Short mmCIF file of C-alpha atoms in Angstrom, two decimals:
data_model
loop_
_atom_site.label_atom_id
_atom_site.label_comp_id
_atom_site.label_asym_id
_atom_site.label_seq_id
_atom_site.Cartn_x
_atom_site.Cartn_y
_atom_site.Cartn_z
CA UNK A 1 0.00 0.00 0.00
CA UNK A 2 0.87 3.43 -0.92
CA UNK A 3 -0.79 5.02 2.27
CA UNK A 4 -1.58 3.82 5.38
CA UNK A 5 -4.42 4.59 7.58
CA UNK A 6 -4.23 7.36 10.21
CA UNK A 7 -6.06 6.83 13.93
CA UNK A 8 -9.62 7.17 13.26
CA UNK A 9 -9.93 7.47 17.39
CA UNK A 10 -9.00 9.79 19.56
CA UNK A 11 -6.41 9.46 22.92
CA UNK A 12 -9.42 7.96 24.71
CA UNK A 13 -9.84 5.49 21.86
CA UNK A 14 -13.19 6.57 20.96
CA UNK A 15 -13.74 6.61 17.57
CA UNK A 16 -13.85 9.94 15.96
CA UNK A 17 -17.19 11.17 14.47
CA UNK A 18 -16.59 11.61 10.05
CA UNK A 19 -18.43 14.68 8.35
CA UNK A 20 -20.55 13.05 5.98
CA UNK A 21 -20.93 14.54 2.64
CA UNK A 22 -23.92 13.25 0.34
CA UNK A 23 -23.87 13.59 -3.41
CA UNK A 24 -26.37 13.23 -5.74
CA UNK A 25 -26.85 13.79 -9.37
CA UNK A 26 -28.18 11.63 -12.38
CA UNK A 27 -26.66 8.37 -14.47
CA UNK A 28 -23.10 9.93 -15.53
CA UNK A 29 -23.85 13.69 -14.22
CA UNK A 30 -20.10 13.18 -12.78
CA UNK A 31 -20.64 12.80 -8.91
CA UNK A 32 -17.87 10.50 -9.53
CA UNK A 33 -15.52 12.83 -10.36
CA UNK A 34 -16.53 15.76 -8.23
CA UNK A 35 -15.80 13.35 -5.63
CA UNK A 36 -12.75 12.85 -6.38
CA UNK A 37 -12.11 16.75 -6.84
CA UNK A 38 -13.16 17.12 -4.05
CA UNK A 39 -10.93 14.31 -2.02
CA UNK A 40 -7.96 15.98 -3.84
CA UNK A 41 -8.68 19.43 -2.21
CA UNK A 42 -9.40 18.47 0.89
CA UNK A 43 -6.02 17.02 1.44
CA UNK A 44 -6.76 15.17 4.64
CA UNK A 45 -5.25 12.02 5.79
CA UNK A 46 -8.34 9.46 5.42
CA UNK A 47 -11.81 9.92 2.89
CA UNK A 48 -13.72 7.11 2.55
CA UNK A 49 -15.26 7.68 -0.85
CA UNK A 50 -18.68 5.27 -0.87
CA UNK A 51 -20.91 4.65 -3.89
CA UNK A 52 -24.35 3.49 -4.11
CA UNK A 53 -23.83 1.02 -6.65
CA UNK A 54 -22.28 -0.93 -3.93
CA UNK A 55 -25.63 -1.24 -2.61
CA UNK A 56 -28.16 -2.83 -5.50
CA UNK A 57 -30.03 -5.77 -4.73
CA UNK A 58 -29.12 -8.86 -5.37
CA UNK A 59 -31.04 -9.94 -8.48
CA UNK A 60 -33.22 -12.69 -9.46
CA UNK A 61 -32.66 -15.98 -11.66
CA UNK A 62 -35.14 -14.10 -14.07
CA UNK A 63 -34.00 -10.52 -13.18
CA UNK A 64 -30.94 -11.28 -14.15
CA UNK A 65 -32.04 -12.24 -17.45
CA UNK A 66 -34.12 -9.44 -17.70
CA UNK A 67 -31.03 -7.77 -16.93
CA UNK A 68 -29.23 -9.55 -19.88
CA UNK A 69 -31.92 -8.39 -22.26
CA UNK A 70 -31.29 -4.77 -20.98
CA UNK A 71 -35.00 -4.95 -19.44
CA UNK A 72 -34.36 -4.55 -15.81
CA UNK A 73 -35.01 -1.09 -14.11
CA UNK A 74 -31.76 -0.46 -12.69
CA UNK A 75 -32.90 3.59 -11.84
CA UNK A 76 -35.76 3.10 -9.56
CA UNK A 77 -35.53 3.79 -5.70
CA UNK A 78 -36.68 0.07 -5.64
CA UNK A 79 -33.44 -1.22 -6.74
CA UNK A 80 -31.14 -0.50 -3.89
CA UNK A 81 -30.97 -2.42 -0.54
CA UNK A 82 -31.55 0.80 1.82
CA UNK A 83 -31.72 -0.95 4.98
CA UNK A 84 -28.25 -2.04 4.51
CA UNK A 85 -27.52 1.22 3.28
CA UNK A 86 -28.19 2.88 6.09
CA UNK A 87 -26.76 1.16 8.55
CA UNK A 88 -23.53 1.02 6.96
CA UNK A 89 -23.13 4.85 7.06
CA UNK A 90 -24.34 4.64 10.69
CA UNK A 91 -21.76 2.33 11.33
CA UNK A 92 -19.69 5.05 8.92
CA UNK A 93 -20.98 7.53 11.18
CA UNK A 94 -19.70 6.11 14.50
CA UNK A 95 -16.46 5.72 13.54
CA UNK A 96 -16.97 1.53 13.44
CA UNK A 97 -15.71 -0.88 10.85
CA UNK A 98 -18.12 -1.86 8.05
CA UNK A 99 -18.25 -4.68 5.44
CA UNK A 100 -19.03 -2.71 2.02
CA UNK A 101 -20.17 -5.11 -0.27
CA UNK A 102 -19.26 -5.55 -4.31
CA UNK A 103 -21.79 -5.08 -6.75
CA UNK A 104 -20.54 -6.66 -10.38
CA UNK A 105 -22.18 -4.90 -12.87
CA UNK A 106 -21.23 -7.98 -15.74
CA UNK A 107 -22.63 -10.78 -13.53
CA UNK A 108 -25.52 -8.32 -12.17
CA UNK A 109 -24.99 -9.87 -8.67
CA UNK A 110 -23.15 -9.46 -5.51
CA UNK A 111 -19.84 -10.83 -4.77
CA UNK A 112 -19.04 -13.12 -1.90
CA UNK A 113 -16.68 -10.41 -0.82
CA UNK A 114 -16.89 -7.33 0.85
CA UNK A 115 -14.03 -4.45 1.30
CA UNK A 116 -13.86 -3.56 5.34
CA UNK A 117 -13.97 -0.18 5.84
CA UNK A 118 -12.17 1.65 8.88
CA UNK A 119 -13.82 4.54 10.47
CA UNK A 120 -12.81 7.84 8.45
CA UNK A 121 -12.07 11.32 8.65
CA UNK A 122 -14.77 12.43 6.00
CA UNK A 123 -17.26 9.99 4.26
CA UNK A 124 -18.37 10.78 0.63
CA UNK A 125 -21.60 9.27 -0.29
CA UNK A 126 -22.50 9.14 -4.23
CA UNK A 127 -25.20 7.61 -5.87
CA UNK A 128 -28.14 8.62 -8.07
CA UNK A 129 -30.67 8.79 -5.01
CA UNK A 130 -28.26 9.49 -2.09
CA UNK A 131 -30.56 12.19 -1.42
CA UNK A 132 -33.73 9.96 -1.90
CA UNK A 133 -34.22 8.49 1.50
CA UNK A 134 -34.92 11.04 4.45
CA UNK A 135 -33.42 8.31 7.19
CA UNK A 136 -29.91 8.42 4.72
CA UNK A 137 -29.94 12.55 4.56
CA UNK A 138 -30.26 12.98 8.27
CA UNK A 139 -26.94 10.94 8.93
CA UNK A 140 -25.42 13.62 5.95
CA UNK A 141 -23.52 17.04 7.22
CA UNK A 142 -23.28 18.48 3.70
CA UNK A 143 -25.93 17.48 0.98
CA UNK A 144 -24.78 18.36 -3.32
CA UNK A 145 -26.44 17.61 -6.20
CA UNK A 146 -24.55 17.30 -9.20
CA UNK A 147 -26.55 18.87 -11.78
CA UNK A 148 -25.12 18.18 -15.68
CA UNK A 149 -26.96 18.93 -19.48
CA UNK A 150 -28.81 15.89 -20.25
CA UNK A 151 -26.93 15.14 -23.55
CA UNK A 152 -23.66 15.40 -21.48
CA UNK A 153 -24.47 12.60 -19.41
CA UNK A 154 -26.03 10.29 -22.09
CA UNK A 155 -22.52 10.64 -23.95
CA UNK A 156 -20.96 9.91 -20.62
CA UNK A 157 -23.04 6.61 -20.07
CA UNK A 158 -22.48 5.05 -23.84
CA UNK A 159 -18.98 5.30 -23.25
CA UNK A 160 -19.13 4.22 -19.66
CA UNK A 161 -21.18 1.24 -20.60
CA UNK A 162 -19.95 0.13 -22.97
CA UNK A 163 -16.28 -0.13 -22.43
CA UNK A 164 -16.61 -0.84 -18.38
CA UNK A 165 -19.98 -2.69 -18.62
CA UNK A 166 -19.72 -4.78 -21.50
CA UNK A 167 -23.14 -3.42 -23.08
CA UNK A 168 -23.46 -2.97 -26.66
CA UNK A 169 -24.94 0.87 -27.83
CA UNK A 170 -28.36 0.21 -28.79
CA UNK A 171 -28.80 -1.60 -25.26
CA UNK A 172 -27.34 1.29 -23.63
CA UNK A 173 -29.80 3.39 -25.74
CA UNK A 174 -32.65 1.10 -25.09
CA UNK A 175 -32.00 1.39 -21.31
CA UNK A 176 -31.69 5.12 -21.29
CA UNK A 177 -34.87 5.84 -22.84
CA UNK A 178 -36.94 3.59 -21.06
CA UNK A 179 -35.64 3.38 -17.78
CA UNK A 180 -32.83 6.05 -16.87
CA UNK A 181 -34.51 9.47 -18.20
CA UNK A 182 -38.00 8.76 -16.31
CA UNK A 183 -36.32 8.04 -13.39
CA UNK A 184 -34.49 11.30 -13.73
CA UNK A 185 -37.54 13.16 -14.17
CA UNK A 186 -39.82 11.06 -11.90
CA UNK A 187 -37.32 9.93 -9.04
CA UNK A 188 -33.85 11.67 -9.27
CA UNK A 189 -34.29 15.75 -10.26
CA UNK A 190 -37.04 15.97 -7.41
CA UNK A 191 -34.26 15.49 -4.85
CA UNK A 192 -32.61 18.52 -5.54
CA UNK A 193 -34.63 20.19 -3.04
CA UNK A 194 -32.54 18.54 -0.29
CA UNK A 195 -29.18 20.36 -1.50
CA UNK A 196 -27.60 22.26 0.46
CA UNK A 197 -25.61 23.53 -2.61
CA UNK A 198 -26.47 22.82 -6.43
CA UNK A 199 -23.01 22.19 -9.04
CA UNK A 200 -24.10 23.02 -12.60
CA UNK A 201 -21.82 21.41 -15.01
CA UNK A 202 -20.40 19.46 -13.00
CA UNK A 203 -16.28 18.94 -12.68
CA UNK A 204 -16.14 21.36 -15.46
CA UNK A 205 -17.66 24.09 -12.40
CA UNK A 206 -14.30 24.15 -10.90
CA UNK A 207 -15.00 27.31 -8.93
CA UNK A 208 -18.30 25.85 -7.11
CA UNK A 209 -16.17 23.11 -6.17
CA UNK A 210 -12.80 25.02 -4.65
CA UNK A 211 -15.42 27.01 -2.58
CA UNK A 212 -16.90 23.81 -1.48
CA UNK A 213 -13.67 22.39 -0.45
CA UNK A 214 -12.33 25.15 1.33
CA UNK A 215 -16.02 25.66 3.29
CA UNK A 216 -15.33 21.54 3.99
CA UNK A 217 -11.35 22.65 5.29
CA UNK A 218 -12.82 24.67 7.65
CA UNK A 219 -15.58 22.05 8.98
CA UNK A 220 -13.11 19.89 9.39
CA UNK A 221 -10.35 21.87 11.09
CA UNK A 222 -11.86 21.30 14.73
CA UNK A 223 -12.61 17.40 14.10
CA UNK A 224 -8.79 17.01 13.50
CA UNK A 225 -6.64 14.77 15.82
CA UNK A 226 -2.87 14.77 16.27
CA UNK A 227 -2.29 11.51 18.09
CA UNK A 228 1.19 10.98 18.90
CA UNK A 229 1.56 14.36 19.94
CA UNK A 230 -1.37 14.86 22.00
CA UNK A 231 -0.20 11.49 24.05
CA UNK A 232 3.15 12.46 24.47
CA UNK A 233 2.09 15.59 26.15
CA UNK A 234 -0.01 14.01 28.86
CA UNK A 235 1.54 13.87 32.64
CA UNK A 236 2.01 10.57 33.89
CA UNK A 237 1.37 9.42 37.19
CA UNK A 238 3.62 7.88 39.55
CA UNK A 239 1.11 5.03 40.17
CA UNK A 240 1.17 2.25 37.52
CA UNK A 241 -2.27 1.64 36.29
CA UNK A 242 -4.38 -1.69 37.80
CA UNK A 243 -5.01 -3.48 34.67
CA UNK A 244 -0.51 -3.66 33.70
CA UNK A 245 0.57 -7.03 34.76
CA UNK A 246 4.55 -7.08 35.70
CA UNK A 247 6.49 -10.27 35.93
CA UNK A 248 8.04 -10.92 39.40
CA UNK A 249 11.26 -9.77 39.32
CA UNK A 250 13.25 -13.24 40.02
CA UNK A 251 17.15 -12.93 38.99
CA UNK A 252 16.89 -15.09 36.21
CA UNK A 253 14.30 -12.61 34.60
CA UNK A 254 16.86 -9.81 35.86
CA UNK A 255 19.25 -12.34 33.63
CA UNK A 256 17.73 -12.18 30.37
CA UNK A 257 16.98 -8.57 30.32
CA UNK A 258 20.70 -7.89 30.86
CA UNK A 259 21.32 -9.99 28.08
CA UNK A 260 19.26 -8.27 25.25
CA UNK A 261 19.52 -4.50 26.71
CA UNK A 262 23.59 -5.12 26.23
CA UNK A 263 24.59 -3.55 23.05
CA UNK A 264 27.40 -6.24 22.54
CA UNK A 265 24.76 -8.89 22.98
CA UNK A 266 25.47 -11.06 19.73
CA UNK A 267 21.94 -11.53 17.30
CA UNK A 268 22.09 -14.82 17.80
CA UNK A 269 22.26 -14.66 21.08
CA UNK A 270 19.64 -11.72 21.37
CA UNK A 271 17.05 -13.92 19.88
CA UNK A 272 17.80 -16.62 22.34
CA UNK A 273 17.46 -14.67 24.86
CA UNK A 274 14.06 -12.85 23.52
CA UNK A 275 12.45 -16.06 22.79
CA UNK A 276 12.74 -16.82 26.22
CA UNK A 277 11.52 -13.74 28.10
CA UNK A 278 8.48 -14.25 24.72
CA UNK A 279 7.84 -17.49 26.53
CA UNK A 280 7.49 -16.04 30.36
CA UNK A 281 5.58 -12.85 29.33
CA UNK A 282 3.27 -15.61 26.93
CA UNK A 283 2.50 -17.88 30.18
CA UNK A 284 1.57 -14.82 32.27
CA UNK A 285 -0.81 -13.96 29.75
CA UNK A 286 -2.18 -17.68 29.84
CA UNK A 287 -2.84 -16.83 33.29
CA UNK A 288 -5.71 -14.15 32.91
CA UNK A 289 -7.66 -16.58 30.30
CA UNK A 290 -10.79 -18.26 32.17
CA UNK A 291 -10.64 -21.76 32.33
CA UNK A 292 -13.32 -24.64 33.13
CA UNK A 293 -13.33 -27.83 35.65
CA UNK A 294 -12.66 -31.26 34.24
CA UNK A 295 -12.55 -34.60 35.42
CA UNK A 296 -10.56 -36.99 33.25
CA UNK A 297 -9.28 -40.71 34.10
CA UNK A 298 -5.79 -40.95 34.31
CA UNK A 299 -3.58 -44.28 33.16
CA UNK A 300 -4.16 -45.80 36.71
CA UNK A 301 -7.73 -45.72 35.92
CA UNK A 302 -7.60 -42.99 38.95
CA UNK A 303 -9.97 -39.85 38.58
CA UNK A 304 -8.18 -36.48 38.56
CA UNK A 305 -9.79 -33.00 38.89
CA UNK A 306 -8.11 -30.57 36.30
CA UNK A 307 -8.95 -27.65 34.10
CA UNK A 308 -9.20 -26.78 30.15
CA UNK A 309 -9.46 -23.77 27.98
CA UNK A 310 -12.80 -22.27 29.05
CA UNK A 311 -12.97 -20.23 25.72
CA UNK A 312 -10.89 -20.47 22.51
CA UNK A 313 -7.99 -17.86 21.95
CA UNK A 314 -5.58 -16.49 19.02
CA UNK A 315 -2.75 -13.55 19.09
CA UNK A 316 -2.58 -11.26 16.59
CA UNK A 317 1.46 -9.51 16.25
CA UNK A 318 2.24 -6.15 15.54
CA UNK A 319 4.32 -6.85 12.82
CA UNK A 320 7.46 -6.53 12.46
CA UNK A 321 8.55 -6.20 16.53
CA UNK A 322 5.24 -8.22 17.50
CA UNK A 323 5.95 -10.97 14.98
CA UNK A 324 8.94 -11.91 17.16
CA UNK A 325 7.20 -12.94 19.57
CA UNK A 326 5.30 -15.94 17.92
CA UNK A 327 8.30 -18.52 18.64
CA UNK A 328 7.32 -18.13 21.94
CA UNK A 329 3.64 -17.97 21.60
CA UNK A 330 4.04 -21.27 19.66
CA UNK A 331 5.78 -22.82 21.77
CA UNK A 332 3.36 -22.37 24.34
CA UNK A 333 -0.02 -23.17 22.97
CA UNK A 334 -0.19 -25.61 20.56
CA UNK A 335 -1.94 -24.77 16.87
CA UNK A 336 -2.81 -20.91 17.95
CA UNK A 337 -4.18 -19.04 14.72
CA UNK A 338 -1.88 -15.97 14.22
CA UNK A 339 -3.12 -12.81 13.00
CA UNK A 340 -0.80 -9.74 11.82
CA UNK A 341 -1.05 -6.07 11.77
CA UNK A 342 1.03 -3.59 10.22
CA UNK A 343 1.49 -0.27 11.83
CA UNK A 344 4.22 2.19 10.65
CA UNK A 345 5.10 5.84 11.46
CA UNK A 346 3.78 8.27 9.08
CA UNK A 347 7.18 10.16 8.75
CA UNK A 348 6.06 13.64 8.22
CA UNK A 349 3.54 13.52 10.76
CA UNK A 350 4.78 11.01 13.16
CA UNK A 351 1.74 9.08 13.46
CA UNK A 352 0.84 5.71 13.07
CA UNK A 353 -0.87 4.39 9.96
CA UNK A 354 -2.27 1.11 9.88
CA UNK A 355 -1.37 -0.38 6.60
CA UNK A 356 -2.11 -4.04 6.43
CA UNK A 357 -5.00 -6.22 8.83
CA UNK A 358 -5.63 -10.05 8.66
CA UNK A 359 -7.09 -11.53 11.05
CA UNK A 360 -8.87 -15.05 12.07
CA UNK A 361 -12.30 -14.53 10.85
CA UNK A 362 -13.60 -16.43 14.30
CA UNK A 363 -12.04 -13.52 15.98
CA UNK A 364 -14.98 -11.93 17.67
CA UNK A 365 -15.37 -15.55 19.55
CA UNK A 366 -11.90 -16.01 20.63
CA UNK A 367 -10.10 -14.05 23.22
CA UNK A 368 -7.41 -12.06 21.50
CA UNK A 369 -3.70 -11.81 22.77
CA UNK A 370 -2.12 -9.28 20.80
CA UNK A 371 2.02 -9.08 20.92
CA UNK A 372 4.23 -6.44 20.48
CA UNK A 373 8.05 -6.56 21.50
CA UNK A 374 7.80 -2.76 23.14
CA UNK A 375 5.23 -0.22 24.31
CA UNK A 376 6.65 3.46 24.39
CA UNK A 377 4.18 6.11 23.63
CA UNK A 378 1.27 3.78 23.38
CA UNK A 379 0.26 4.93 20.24
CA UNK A 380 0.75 1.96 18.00
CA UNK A 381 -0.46 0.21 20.92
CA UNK A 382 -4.25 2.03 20.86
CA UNK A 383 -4.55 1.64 16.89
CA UNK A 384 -4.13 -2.46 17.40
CA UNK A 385 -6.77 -2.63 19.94
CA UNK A 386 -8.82 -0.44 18.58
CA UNK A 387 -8.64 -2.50 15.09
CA UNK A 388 -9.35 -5.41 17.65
CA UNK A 389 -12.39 -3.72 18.87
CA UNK A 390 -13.37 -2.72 15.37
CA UNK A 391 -13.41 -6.58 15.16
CA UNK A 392 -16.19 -7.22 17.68
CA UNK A 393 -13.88 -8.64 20.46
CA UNK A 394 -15.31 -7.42 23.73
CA UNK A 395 -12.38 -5.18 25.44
CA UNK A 396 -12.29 -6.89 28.60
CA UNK A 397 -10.81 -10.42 26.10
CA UNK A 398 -8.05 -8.35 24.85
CA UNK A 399 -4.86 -9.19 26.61
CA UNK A 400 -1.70 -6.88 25.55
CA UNK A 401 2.10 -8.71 25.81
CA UNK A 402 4.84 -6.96 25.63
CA UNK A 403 8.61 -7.86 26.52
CA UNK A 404 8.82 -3.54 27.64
CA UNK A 405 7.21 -0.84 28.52
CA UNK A 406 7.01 2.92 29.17
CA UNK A 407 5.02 4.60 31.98
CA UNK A 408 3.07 6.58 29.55
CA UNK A 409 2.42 3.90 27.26
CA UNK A 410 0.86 1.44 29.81
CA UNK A 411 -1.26 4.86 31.49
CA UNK A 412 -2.27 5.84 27.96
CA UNK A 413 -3.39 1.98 27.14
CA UNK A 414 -5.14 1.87 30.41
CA UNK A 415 -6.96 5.13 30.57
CA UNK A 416 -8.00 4.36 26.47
CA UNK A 417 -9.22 0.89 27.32
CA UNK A 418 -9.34 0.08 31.51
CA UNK A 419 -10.77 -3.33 30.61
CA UNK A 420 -7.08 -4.36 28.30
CA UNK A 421 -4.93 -6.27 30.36
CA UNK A 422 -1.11 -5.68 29.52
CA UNK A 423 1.41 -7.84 30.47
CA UNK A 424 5.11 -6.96 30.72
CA UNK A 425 8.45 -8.28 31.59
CA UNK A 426 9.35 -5.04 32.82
CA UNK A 427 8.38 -1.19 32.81
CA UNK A 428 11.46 0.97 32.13
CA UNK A 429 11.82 4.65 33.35
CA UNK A 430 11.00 6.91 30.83
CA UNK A 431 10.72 8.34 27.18
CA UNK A 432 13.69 10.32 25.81
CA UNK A 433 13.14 13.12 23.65
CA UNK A 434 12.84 10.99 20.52
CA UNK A 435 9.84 9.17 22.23
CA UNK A 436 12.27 6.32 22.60
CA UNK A 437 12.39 3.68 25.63
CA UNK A 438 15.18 4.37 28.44
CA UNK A 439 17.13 2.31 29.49
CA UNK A 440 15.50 0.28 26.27
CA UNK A 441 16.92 -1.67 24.19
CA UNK A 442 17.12 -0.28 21.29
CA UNK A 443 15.22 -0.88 17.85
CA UNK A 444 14.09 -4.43 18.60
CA UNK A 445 13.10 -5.44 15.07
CA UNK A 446 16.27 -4.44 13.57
CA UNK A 447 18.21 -6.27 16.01
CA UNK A 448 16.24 -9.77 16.14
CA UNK A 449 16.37 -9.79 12.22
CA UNK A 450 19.55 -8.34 11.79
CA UNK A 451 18.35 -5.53 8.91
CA UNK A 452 20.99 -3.13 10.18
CA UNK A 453 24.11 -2.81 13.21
CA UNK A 454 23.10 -3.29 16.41
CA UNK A 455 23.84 0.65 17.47
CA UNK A 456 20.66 2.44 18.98
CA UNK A 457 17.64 3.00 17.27
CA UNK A 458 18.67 3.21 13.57
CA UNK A 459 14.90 3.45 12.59
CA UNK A 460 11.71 5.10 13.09
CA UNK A 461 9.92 3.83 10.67
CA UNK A 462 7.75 1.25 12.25
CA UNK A 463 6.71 0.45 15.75
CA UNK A 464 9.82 -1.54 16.58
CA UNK A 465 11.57 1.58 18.48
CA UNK A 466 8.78 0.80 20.82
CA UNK A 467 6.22 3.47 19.11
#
């Protein structure tokens, strides 16, 4: 991926409310495209742009011949699945994770898959009756209609059509004339009395749209969120929150972490020595899962009184720090499905961006330990759990492991989400000025996988630094 997705959540870890933006318009009027314009202008880090062709009805055995023959109404209200609708911009709206289905316009039917959807800093609705249903316009802060010559738009939909479509021109023809203009006039054109502002022409008005866009900048300037910054700013409190979990401090744990905080510490040796403190901080974890009485019948035929997994569990890594941890987890719990998430540092911004998500699609049932070698600021920390929650997991089955910690970190996980356990090894002092871990141990991923010298935090790219 190109570009990554910024927090959609603020430093509680509530998920940040969009601004909405409906547009409407007739077949080919270009809503399309004055999307677009409009994403370009607005520069910010995260649009979701959503179209209402996602959102057609599954068709038929005989509709979709009908459809073949270029005799199904495509362009009546009745054709799109508004309940669905609707709730997926609510979900939009409350800064949840939705499942946007696929509509293939060769098959006329639905895919099996759907594209997830994050929450978003602005949500662009388009469709030919985005304005049509009064339960869709009240979840809308800005309502457009596109509003393009007739002839314009039939020109636009031959072409369209035909080489996107697969439809041959005196279908397209047939279709227009029989289905597309009445709707216009009948369904469509009566809507533009919910505009809030009317673009004639179209893309070609670029002056309507720069004074939308910068009316949109300044909407959006006070819905804006600056994570990393805002986090590293808080005061910290001497108390360590309730919900961090610290291993004893025994000598032989004392052991290992003077083994991979030494700088001279060979990488073979380092991972050693990491896979073992994976394995102690993994069993603590264990510890917090519920479990259920069993009685089983041992080889002396004796009856003993034991325990088994009371729910089913899976970890999901932080890759590439977190991912260093599954030798551990592995070794641990036999069979565990793995998950991974990407999170890397946004360098001219310095926040995270979540770039990659894959998780076990039995998630919401299992409880979730997620890994990560270090927590510093917290911030990587938050957009993982919050993914997690985006998920369905209930907060209170999301267990945090970490070989090291920070102070803030931990206080900004636990004010964020109270019900997260975290587990550490250890919780270090403080936060230098470059956000990174002291005493620490440097960039962890770089030194298990031996991608550069062992020196002190040669990278900031990622979350290994202990972001």
């Amino acid at each position: 991926m190109s570009a990554g997705r910024f927090p959609w959540y603020n430093r509680e870890g509530k998920p940040i409310e969009p601004f909405v933006i409906g547009i409407a318009g007739g077949s080919a009027s270009g809503k399309t495209s004055v999307s677009k314009r409009i994403i370009k202008n607005l520069g910010v880090p995260w649009v979701v742009l959503l179209s209402m062709d996602s959102f057609y009805k599954s068709l038929t055995p005989e509709q979709i011949a009908a459809a073949y023959r270029n005799e199904h109404n495509f362009d009546h209200p009745n054709s799109f699945d508004y309940e669905l609708l609707h709730q997926t911009l609510l979900n939009l709206k409350k800064g949840v994770k939705v499942e946007v289905p696929i509509y293939d316009f060769v098959t006329h039917s639905r895919l099996d898959k759907t594209k997830t959807v994050y929450g978003a800093n602005v949500v662009i609705f388009e469709g030919i009756f985005a304005l049509y249903d009064k339960q869709v316009r009240d979840l809308m802060d800005m309502k457009l209609f596109v509003d393009t010559d007739a002839d314009v738009c039939l020109a636009r939909r031959l072409k369209r059509d035909i080489a996107e479509r697969g439809r041959d021109i005196s279908g397209v023809l047939q279709q227009y004339h029989r289905f597309v203009k009445p709707a216009f006039d009948d369904h469509i054109h009566p809507t533009m009395r919910y505009a809030d502002v009317i673009i004639p022409r179209g893309l070609d008005n670029t002056a309507a749209i720069d004074v939308i866009s910068r009316h949109l900048s300044r909407q959006l300037n006070d819905r804006g969120v600056n994570l990393r910054i805002e986090i590293a700013g808080d005061a910290v409190s001497d108390k360590l929150p309730d919900n961090l979990l610290v291993l004893k401090p025994m000598p032989q744990l004392k052991a290992l972490h003077t083994a991979i905080r030494d700088r001279t510490t060979s990488r073979h040796d380092f991972i050693f020595y990491a896979e073992r403190l994976s394995r102690m901080v993994v069993e603590r974890g264990l510890a917090e899962l519920p479990f259920a009485e069993v009685n089983i019948e041992t080889p002396t035929k004796s009856t003993y009184a034991g325990k088994t997994w009371a729910r089913k569990v899976c970890s999901v890594s932080v890759v590439r720090a977190g991912a260093t941890m599954e030798q551990g987890l592995r070794s641990v719990v036999k069979d565990i499905p793995i998950g991974k998430i990407l999170i890397q540092t946004d360098p001219s911004t310095g926040e995270p961006q979540l770039h990659y998500c894959k998780l076990p699609a039995d998630i919401k049932d299992r409880y979730v330990l997620i890994s990560d070698a270090q927590i510093a600021t917290g911030a990587a920390a938050l957009m993982a759990i919050r993914v997690i929650l985006d998920h369905d997991v209930p907060e209170d089955r999301i267990i945090f492991l970490t070989l090291i910690a920070a102070p803030l970190g931990v206080h900004t996980i636990a004010n964020a989400f109270p019900a997260v356990r975290i587990v550490a090894s250890e919780v270090d002092k403080e936060l230098d000025e470059w956000l990174h871990i002291v005493p620490g141990f440097g960039n962890f991923g770089d030194r298990y996988f031996g991608t550069t010298d062992e020196s002190y935090g040669t990278s900031d790219t990622n979350s290994d630094n202990g972001y």
